[in-house]
XYZ file of C-alpha atoms in Angstrom:
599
model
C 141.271 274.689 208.354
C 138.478 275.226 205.543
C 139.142 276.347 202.287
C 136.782 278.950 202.896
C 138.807 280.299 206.457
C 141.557 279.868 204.463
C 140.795 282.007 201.930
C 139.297 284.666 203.655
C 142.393 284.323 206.242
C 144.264 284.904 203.282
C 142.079 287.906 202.259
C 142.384 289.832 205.766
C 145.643 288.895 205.351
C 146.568 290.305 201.837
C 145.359 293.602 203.067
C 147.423 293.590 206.297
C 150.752 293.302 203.818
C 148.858 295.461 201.251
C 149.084 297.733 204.742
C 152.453 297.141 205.621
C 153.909 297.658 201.833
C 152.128 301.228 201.807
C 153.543 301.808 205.404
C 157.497 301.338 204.363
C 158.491 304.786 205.155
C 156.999 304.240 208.988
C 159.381 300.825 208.637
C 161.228 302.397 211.472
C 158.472 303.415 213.852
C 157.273 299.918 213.177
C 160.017 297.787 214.177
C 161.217 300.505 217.331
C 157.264 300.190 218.589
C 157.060 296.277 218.078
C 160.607 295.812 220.072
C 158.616 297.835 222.402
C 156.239 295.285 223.049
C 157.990 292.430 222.462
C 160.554 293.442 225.737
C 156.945 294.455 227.854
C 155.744 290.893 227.583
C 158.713 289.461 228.561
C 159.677 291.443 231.452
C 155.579 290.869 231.738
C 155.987 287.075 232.168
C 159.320 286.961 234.346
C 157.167 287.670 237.735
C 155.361 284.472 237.548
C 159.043 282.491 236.801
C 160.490 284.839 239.973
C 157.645 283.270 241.944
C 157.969 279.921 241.230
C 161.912 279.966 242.126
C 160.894 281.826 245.415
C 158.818 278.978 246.098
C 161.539 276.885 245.193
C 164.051 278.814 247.178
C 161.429 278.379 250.642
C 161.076 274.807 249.753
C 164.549 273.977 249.360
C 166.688 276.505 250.454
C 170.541 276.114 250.468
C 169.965 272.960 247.506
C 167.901 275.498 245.909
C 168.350 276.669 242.491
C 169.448 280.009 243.132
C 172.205 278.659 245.650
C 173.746 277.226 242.420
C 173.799 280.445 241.481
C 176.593 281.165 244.789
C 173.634 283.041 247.254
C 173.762 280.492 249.699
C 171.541 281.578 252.871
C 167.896 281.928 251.521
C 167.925 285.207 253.039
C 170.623 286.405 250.412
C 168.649 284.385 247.821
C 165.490 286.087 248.640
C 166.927 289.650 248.228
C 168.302 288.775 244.868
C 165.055 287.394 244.053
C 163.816 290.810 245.145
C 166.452 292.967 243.687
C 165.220 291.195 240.488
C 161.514 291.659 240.732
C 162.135 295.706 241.347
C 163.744 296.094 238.048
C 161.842 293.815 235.690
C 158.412 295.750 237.373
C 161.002 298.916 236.290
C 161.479 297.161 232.775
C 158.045 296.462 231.992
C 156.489 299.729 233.285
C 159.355 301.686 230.975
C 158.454 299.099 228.344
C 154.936 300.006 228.096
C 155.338 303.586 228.408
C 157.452 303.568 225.052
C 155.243 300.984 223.290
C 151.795 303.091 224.095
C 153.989 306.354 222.794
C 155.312 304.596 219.554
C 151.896 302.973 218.826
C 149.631 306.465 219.230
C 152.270 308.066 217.607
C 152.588 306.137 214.713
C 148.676 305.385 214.561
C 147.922 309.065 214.510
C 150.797 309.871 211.700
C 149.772 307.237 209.827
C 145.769 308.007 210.116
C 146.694 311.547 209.382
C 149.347 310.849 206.453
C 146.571 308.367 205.278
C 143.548 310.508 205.413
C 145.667 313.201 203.367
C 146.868 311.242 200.524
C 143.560 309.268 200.220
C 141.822 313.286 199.833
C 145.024 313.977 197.184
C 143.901 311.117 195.640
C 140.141 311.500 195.677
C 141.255 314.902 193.721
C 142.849 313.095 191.601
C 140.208 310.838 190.475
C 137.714 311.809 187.455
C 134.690 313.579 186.871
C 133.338 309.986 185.994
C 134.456 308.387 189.369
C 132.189 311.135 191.549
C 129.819 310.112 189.400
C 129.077 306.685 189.979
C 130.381 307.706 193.777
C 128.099 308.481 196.516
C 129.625 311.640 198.361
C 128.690 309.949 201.250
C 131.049 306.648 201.005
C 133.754 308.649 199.813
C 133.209 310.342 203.566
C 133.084 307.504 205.164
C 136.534 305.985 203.851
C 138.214 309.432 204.312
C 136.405 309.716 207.808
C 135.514 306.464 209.774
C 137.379 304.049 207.443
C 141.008 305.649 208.423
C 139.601 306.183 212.236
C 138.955 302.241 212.431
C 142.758 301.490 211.113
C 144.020 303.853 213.573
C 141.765 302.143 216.373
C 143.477 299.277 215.771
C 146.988 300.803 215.393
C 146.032 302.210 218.688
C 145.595 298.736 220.607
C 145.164 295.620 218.604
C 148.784 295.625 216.952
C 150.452 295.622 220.417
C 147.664 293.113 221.644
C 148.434 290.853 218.732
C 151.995 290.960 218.910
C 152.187 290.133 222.516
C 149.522 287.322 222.525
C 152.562 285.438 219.698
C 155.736 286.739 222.100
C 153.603 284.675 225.235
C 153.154 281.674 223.429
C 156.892 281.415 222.194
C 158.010 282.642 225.266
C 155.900 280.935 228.002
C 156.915 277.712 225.665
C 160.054 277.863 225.669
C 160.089 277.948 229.584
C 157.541 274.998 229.314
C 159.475 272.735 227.385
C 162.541 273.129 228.871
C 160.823 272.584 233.056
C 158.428 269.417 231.479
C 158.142 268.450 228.048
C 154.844 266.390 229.106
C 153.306 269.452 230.464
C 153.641 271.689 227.978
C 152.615 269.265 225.051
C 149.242 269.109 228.040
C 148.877 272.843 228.263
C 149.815 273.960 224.413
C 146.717 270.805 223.340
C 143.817 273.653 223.167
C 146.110 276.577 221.452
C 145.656 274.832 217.699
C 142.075 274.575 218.553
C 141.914 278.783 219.942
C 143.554 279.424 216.548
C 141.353 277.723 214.423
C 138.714 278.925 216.733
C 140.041 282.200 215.541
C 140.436 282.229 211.998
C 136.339 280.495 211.878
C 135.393 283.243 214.053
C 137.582 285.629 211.493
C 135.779 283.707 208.599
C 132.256 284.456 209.716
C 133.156 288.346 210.812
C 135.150 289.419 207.605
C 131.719 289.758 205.405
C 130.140 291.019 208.028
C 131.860 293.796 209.087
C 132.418 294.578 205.621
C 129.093 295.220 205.029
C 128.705 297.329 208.487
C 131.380 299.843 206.363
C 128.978 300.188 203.978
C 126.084 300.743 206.215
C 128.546 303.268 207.408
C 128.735 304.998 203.881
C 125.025 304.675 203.076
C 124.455 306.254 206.634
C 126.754 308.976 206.029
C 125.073 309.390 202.383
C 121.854 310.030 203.583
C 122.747 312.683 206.508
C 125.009 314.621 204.105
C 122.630 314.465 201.041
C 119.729 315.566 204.094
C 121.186 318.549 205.286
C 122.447 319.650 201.881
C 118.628 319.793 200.843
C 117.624 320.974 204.421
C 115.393 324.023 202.498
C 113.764 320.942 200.183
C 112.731 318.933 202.664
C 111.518 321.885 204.762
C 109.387 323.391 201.848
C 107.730 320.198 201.330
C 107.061 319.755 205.187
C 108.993 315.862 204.799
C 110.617 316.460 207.585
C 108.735 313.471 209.438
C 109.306 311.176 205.823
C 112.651 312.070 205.804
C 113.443 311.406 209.616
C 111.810 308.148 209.002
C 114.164 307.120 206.236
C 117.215 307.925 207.956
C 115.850 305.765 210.753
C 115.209 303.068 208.790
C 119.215 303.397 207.448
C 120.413 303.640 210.931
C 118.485 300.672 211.883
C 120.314 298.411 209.202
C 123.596 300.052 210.280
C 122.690 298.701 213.819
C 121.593 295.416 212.927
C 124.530 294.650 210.744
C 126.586 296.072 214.019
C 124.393 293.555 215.801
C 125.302 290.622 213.566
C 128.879 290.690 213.823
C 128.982 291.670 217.491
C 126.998 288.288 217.844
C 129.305 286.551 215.835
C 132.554 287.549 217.939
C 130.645 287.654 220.679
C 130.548 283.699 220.795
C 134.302 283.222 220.200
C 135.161 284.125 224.222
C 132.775 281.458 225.583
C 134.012 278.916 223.254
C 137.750 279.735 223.615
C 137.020 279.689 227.567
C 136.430 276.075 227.699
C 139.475 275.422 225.471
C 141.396 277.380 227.747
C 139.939 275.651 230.881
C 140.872 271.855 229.685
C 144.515 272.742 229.231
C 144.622 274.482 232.479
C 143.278 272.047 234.319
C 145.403 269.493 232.569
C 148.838 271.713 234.087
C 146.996 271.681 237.237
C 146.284 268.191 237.732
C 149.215 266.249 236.108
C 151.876 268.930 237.280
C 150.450 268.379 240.757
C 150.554 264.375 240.620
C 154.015 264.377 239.235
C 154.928 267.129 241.947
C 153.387 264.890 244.680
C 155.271 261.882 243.531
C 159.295 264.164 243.386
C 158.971 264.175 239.568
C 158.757 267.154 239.094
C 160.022 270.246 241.098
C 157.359 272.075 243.390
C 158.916 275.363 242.363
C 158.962 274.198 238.838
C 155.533 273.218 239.357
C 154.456 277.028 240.684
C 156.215 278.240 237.781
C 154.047 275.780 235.274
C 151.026 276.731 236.847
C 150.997 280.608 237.098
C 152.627 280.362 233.246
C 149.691 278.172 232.477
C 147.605 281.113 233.148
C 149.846 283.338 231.313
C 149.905 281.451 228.603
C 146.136 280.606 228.083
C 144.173 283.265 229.771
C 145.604 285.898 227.165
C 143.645 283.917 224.827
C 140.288 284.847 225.368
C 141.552 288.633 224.155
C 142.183 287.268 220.999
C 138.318 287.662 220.172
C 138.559 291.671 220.650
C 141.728 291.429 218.503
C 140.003 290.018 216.097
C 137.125 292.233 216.004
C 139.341 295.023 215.995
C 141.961 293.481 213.324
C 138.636 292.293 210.692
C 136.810 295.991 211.589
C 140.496 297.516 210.292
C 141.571 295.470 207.399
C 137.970 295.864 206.004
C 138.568 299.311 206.722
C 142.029 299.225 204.943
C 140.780 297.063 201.821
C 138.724 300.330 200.921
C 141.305 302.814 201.568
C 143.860 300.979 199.805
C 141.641 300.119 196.867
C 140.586 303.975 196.738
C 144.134 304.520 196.642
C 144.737 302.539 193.667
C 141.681 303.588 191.457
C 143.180 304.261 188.595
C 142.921 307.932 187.197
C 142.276 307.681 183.479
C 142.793 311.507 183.258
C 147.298 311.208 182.659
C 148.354 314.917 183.922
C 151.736 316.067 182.169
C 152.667 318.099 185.305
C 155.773 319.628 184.007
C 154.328 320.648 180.233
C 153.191 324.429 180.274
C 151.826 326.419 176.971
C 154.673 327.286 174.293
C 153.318 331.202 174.632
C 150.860 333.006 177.058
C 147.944 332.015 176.046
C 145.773 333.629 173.710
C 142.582 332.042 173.239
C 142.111 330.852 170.168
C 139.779 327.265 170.716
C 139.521 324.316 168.387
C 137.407 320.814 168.399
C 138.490 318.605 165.476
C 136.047 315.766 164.469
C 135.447 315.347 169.081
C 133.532 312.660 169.638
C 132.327 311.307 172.953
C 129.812 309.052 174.739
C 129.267 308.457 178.699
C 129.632 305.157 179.471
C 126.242 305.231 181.642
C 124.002 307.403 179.582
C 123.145 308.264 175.987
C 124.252 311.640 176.219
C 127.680 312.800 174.606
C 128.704 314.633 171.054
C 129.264 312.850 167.731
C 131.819 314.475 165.119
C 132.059 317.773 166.283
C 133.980 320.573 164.552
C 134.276 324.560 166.055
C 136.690 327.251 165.631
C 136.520 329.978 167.964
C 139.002 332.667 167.076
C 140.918 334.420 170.260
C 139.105 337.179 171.680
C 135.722 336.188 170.401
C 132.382 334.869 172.153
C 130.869 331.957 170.777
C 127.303 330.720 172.637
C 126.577 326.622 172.357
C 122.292 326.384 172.851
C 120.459 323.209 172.265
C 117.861 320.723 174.132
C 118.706 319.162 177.641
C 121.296 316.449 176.729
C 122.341 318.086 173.244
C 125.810 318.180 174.355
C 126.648 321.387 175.442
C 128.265 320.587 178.791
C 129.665 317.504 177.662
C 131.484 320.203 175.096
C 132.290 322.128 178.436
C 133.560 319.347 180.326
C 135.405 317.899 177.657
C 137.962 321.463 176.449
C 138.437 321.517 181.104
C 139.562 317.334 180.815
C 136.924 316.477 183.142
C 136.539 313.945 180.385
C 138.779 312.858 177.554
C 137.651 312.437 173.749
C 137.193 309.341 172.630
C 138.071 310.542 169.096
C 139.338 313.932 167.866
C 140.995 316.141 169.664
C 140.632 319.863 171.421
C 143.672 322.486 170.361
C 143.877 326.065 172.051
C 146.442 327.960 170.119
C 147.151 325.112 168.147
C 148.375 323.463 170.803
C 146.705 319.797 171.497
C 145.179 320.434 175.309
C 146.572 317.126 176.590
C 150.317 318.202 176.012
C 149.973 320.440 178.779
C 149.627 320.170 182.806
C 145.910 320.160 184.237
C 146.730 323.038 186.181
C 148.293 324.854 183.010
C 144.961 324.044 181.407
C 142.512 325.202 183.606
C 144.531 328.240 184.795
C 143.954 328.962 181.523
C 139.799 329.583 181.771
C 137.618 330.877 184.375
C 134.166 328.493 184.527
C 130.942 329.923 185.731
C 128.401 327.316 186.479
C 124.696 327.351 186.709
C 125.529 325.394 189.625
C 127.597 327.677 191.907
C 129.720 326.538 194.947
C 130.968 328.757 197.413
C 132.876 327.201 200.472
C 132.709 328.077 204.046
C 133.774 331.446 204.881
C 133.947 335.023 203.933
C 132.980 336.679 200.503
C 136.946 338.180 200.506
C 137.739 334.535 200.759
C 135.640 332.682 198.222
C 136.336 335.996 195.520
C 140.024 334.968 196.012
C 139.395 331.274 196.034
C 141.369 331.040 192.164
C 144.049 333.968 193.499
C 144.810 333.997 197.546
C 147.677 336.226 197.062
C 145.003 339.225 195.957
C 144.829 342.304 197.057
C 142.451 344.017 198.870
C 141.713 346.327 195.765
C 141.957 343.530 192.954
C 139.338 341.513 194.626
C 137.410 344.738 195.037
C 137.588 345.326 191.221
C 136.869 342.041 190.438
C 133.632 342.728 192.325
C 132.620 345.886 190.682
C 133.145 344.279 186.956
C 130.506 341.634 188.079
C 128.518 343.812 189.293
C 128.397 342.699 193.073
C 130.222 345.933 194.963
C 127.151 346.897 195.250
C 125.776 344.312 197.495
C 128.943 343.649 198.790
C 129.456 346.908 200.422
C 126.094 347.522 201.546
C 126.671 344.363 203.945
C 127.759 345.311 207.851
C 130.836 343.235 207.449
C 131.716 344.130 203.760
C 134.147 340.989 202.340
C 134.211 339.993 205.644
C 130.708 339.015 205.851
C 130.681 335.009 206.254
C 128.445 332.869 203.274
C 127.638 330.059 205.281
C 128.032 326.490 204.273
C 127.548 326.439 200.070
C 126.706 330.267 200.532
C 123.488 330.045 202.053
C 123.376 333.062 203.762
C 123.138 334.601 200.547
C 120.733 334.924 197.492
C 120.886 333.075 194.437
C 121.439 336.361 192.109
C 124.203 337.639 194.818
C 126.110 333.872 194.866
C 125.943 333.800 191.168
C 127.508 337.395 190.768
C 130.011 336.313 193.594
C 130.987 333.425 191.370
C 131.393 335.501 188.241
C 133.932 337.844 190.199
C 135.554 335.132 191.411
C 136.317 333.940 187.863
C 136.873 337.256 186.683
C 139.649 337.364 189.413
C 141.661 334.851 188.240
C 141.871 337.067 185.078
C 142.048 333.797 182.513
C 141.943 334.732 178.804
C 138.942 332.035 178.607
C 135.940 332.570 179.981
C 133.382 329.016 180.050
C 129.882 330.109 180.852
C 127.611 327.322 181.482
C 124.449 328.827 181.490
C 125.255 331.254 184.275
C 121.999 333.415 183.698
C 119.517 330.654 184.131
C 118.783 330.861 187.785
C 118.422 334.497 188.595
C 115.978 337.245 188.002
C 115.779 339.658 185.009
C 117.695 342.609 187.195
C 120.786 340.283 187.797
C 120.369 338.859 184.437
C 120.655 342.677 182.957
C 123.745 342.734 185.822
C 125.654 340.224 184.405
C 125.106 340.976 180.796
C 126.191 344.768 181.175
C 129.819 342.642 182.871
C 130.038 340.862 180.052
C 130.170 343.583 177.494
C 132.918 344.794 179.363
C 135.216 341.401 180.383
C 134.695 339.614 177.038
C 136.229 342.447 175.278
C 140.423 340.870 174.366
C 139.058 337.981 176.547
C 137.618 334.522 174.876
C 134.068 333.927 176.195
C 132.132 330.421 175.355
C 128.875 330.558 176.288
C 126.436 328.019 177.285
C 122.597 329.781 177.676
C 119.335 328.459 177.518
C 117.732 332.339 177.090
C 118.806 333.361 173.259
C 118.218 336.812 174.871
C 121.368 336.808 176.445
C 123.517 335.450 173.023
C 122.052 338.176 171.106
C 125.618 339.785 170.444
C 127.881 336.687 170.415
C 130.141 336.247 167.268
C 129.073 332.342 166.579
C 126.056 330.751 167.854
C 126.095 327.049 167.635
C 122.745 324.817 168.078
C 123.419 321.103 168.909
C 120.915 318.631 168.604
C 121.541 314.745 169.678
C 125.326 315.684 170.612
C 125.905 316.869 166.720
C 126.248 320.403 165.121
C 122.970 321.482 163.035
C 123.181 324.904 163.206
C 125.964 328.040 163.467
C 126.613 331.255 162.500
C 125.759 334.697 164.011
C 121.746 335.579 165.259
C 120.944 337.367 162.326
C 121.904 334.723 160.137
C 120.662 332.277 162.134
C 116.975 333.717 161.755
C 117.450 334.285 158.425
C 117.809 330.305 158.344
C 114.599 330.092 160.055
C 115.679 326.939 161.069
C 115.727 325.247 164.680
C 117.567 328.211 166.541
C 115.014 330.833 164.565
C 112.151 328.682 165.703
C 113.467 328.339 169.601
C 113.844 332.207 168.886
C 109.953 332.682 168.188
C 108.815 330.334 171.072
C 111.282 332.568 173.389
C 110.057 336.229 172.389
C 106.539 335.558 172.004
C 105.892 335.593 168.280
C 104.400 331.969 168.643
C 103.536 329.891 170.636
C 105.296 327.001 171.673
């Protein structure tokens, strides 16, 4: 064998014990549906031996071998040949009943089991991972990925396991009835197995890159219909549909070149197969002729022959489906073990209910694939009070936002709220702690009662109705035919942009945290929702911590600090008046904004 088979043998093979090492609590399933199979095939092969001792019992009768056995007449040897065959076809058909229920079973646990811990996991991972992520692969591996592991769970284990039970089995038999046969009819096996692990060789890289045809094919359909209205408005609907032909197309030929890759192994193994059979045939038959060799033991050599070899030839679909599944399984497994850089202390909870009080000492921090971040930044925001972050596109505000939620971690100073560092407590203590707002809102499949009660299920009725009227969406709300029952659609479409953005304000508002992260929540709607949402937040920041991130200074007028970033540093802070007073950058944004120059 190759280096190269051997080493990508050893790959394939690496992530079939990477497989069986994550599968240790199915250990029993395992062994109770491989015993399963292992008893099938060899009640499966006894027929052929029964045969070739019935010949041998019409050939020689009373001398025969079962007459040793003390059934003397052939008739009495016949029935206990008979006898026999009724319960091994009995055995085997009981046999593969249980092994077809443990393998499903066990291949839809595991799939499911998988599939659920890989999603735990993707949840798991960082902002930073989904960003360098295609949503699309991630589908694929949580999707098709587990599907093609269960495929083979489904069929190929059981096909794989029997295919090594024949050839120590039918051996066996072989070696003890001619020693010179079977060294005749085992010749081609070596040369079917390293006919297998070439064949394995060439497929491996090429069914890994079919899984990522898979991903980039799944990318573009969900990234498509996610910008359905885009494409529509732009009338690229024929542009579009040619693109996603053009990524189906190299998902099909990269299908195409590994299906003509394993396509070739069955011919070739054929011929293989046909030399040693014909070698049984031949010599078994010469040394029959001549009395060397037992004519029953002869039948039994040749039907085994084909039992042995003929198997073979499905070793090429076990193949396909083993190389399809451990590429499949390298990706799971290696989604499994991305590391999470983000440590959550899941048992550490806040000293005292929260207050509010926010602090970033000296915070510094850079993303690894862009020049945005924040350099040496320094803010106290006392409990209860609203302080509003404005600056340039990539000043740093968000990063600032991300950063006190642990989407990201400093990568010097540290965030405090009450004087408490934020990475001595649990994720989920952390951000139970603040209600985000996004310019960006996402609400999920389902009804408006639903997504309002997204941060609190256990809500009444009346608290999510509340909730509503603070943000100023009753209104809306209950002028809809189905009130909270009225479904959004996927990502809320069925809604406007001003009604989704109030809905996600009253979701946060819900929750009832004593923080309150705006990140520019005003930006995309019109002037009468804008006025909406301010007159809510006159009423929720009072007693309530509120840090703003706005792009209109209109809406910042009445915050207790503003803070202007510029290049991911502080330039600027203190309230508006002062601010203009400074008739610095904020005063100058301030004219450009209301008109008293232009821009």
């Amino acid at each position: 064998m190759s280096t190269g088979t051997a080493s990508h043998a050893s790959s394939s093979f690496a992530a079939l014990l990477r497989l069986l090492r994550y599968a240790r609590g199915y250990r029993r399933r395992i062994i109770a549906a491989t015993s399963c199979s292992i008893i099938n095939k060899i009640f499966d092969i006894a027929p052929e031996i029964l045969i070739g001792v019935a010949i041998d019992v019409v050939v020689n009768q009373e001398q025969s071998f079962v007459a040793r056995l003390g059934f003397v007449t052939p008739q009495e040897q016949m029935l206990v040949l008979a006898v026999l065959t009724f319960f091994i076809w009995a055995g085997e058909s009981i046999f593969e009943y249980l092994y077809k229920i443990l393998w499903r079973n066990l291949a839809q646990r595991l799939q499911a089991d998988l599939r659920l811990e890989t999603y735990e996991q993707a949840q798991r991972l960082d902002m930073a991972y989904f960003e360098s992520q295609s949503s699309g692969q991630l589908v694929a591996t949580l999707n098709d990925d587990v599907n093609q592991l269960e495929r083979f769970l489904d069929g190929g284990a059981n096909a794989l396991i029997q295919v090594g039970v024949t050839v120590v089995a039918v051996g066996a038999v072989f070696f003890v009835l001619s020693p010179l046969i079977a060294l005749l009819a085992f010749t081609p096996i070596p040369l079917i197995i390293w006919g297998a692990f070439f064949f394995q060789k060439k497929a491996g890289p090429l069914y890994a890159d079919v899984r990522q045809k898979v991903g980039d094919l799944s990318s573009r359909l969900s990234n498509n219909l996610a910008g359905i209205a885009t494409i529509k408005s732009f009338t690229s609907e024929a542009r579009e549909a040619e693109k996603l032909r053009q990524v189906s197309e190299a998902y099909v030929e990269a299908n195409q070149r590994a299906i003509r890759v394993s396509s070739a192994f069955i011919p070739v193994i054929r011929m293989a197969i046909l030399a040693g059979f014909l070698a049984t045939f031949t010599v078994g038959g010469f040394l029959a002729l001549r009395g060397d060799l037992n004519v029953g033991a002869y039948g039994v050599l040749v039907f085994l022959t084909q039992r042995l070899l003929w198997p073979l030839t499905g070793l090429a679909e076990v193949i396909d489906l083993f190389e399809r599944a451990m590429a499949s399984t390298r990706r799971i497994l290696d989604l499994l073990h991305t590391p999470v850089t983000i440590q959550d202390l899941t048992d550490a909870t806040w000293s005292a209910p929260v207050q509010g009080q926010i602090r970033f000492e000296s915070v510094s921090f850079h993303y690894p694939s862009s020049p945005g971040g924040v350099d040496q930044v320094s803010l106290h925001l006392p409990a209860g009070q609203t302080l509003a972050l404005v600056g340039a596109t990539g000043s740093g505000k968000s990063t600032l936002m991300k950063l006190l939620l642990r989407f990201y971690e400093p990568q010097a100073g540290r965030i405090l709220i009450d004087d408490q560092p934020i990475d001595q407590v649990s994720l989920a203590a952390l951000r139970g702690a603040i209600g985000l707002v996004s310019q960006d809102v996402y609400l999920f499949e389902g009804t408006i009662g639903e997504n309002l009660a997204y941060g609190r299920p256990d809500a009444s009725e009346a608290e999510i109705i509340e909730a509503a009227r603070l943000a100023e969406a009753w209104g809306f709300i209950s002028a809809l035919p189905d009130g909270l029952d009225t479904q959004v659609g996927e990502r809320g479409i069925r809604l406007s942009g001003g009604q989704r953005q109030r809905l996600s304000l009253a979701r946060a508002l819900l929750k009832d945290p004593p923080i309150l992260v705006l990140d520019e929540a005003t930006s995309a709607v019109d002037n009468e929702t804008e006025a909406a949402i301010q007159r809510s937040l006159a009423q929720i920041s009072q007693g309530r911590t509120v840090l703003m991130i706005a792009h209109r200074l209109s809406t910042i007028v009445q915050a207790d600090q503003i803070v202007v970033l510029e290049g991911g540093q502080l330039v600027e802070q203190g309230t508006h008046q002062q601010l203009l007073a400074l008739n610095g950058r904020y005063a100058a944004q301030w004219r450009v904004q209301t008109g008293l120059m232009s821009p």
